[in-house]
Structures are given as structure tokens and as C-alpha cells.
Short mmCIF file of C-alpha atoms in Angstrom, two decimals:
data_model
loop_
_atom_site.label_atom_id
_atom_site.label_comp_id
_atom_site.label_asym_id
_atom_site.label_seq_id
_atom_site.Cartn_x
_atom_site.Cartn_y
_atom_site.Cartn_z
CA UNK A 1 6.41 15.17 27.39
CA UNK A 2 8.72 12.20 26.82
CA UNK A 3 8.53 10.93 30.51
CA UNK A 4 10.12 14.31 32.00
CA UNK A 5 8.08 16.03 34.64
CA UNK A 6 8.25 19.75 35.21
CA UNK A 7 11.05 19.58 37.51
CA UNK A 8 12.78 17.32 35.70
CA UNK A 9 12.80 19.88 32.53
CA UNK A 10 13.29 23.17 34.72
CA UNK A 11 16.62 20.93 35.88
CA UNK A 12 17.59 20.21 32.21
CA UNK A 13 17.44 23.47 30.72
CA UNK A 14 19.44 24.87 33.61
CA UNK A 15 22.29 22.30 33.39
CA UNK A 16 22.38 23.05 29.50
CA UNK A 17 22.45 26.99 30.63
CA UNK A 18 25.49 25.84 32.91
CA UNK A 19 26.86 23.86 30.53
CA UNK A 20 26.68 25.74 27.19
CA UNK A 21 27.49 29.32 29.39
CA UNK A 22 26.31 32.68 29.38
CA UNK A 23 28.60 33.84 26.29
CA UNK A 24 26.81 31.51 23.62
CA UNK A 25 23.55 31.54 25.64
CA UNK A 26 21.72 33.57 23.26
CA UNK A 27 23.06 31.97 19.93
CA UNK A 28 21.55 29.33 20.81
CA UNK A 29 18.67 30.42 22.17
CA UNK A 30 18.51 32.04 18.69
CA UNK A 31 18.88 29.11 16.94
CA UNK A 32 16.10 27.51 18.59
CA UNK A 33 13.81 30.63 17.73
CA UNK A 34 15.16 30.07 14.20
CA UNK A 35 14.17 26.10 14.22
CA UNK A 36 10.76 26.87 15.67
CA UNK A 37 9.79 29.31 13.26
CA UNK A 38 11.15 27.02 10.46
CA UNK A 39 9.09 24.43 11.88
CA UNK A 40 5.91 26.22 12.12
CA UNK A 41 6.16 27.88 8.29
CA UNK A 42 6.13 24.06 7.10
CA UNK A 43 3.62 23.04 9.35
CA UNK A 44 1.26 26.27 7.22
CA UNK A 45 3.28 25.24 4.14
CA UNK A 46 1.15 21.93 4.27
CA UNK A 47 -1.72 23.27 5.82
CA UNK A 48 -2.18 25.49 2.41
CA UNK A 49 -1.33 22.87 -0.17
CA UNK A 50 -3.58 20.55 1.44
CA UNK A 51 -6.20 23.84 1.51
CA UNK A 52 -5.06 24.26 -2.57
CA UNK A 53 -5.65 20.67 -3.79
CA UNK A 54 -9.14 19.90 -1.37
CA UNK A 55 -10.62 22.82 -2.49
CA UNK A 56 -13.42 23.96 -0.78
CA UNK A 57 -13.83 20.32 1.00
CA UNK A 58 -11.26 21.24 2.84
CA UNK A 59 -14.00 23.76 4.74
CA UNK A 60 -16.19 20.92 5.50
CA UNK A 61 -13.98 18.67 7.04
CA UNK A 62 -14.14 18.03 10.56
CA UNK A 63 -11.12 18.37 12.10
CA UNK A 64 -11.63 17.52 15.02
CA UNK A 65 -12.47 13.88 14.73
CA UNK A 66 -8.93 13.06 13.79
CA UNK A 67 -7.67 14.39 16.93
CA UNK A 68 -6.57 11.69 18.67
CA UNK A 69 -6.61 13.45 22.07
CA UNK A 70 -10.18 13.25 21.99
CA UNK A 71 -10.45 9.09 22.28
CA UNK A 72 -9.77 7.17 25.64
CA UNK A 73 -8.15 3.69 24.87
CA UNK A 74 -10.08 2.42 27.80
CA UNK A 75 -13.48 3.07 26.32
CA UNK A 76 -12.72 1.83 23.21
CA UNK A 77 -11.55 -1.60 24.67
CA UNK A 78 -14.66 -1.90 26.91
CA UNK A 79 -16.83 -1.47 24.13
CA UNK A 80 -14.95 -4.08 21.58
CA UNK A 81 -14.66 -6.69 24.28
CA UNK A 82 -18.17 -5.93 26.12
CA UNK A 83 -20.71 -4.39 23.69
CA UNK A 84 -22.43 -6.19 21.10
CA UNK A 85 -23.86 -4.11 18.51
CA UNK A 86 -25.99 -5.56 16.00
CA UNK A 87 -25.11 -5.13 12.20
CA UNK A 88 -27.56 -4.36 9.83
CA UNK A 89 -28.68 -6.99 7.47
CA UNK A 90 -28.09 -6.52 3.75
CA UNK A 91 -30.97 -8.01 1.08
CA UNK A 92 -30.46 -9.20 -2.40
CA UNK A 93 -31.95 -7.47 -5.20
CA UNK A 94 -35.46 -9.33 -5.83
CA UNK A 95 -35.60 -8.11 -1.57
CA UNK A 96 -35.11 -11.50 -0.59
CA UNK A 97 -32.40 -11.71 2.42
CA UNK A 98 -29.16 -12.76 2.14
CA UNK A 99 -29.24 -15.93 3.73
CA UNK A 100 -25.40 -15.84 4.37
CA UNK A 101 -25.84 -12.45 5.97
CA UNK A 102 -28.86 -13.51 7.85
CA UNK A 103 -27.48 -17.45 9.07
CA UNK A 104 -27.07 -17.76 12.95
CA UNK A 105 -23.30 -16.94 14.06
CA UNK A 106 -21.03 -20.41 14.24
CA UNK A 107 -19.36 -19.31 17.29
CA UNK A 108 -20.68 -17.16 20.20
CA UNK A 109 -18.41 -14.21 21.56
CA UNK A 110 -15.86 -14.77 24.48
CA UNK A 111 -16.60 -12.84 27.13
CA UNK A 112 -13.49 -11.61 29.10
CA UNK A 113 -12.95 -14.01 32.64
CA UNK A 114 -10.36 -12.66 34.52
CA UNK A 115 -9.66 -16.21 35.89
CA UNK A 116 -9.63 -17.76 32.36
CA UNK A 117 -5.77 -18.12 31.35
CA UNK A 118 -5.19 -16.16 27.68
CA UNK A 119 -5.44 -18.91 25.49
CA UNK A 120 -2.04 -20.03 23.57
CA UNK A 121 -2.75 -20.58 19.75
CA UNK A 122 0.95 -23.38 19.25
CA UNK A 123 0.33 -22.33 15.53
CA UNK A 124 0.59 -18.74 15.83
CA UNK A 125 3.84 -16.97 14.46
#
């Protein structure tokens, strides 16, 4: 959270305990109650008007492939620079192929050197 380990935070919230002082302690302790409540009655606030205007799509969407927690940035690197899947390839109408679609690739695929320098485009903005 932020950069702040445990220790770090249990240290924080006593200084502002120190700081703020017994006295006003729980008004703002309050406040925060107030602000997290208020926080999590718009967070259902969207939750049903984005239920109200999918309808019942909104039961068959799959939540949890938009959670980004699930992806490792690692993975996905290694397979864009590393894996080479092959697209499928589209045919005309009268089923004759595309012969754009179908024509042998111009350039081959980099693989990644770590002794190659990263090359320095002069033209680039």
C-alpha cells in the first residue's frame, strides 16, 4: 500500500494519535467511519445503475477477468516477445484465400539477445 510496510503504517497512525491527541481522537476517527461509509454507498450506487441499465447481462458477465490482480506482467511479456502464435487465415467470398492474408511475412521476428544493444530509431519523437 503506497510503498509503506506494516511497521511503517503502525508508526504513522500512532504519530497522528500523538499528534492529533486523545481529546479529538474519536472525531476523527468518526469522520473517517463517516468517509468510508460514504465511499462504499457510491461504490453500490454504481454497482446498481450499472445492474439497472445492463439488464440481465449484467448476470452473465464475468467479473473476474477484469481483475487485474489475476495477470502477471512477466508472463505476458514472455509470451509477446517469445511465443509465436499463428493467426488464422481469412478467405474471400468465392473461398479463394486472401492472398494478402496468406503472402509470406516481409520481416522475420526479433528475438530478444541480451547482448544486442536496444536499437535507437534517430527519427523517433
Amino acid at each position: 500500500m503506497f510503498g509503506i510496510d506494516t511497521w511503517e503504517f503502525v508508526i504513522l497512525v500512532a504519530l497522528a494519535a500523538f499528534l492529533i491527541g486523545p481529546e479529538r481522537l474519536p472525531e476523527y476517527i468518526a469522520k473517517l467511519r463517516g468517509w468510508i461509509r460514504q465511499a462504499r454507498d457510491m461504490a453500490e450506487g454504481a454497482k446498481t445503475q450499472l445492474k439497472d441499465e445492463m439488464g440481465p447481462e449484467f448476470e452473465d458477465v464475468n467479473w473476474r477477468q477484469y481483475d487485474p490482480r489475476q495477470y502477471d506482467p512477466r508472463k505476458i511479456v514472455r509470451q509477446a516477445l517469445f511465443d509465436e502464435e499463428d493467426e488464422p487465415t481469412e478467405q474471400l467470398e468465392g473461398g479463394m484465400p486472401d492472398p494478402v492474408m496468406d503472402a509470406p511475412p516481409v520481416w522475420e521476428p526479433m528475438r530478444y539477445d541480451p547482448d544486442r544493444p536496444t536499437p535507437f530509431d534517430l527519427e523517433a519523437t
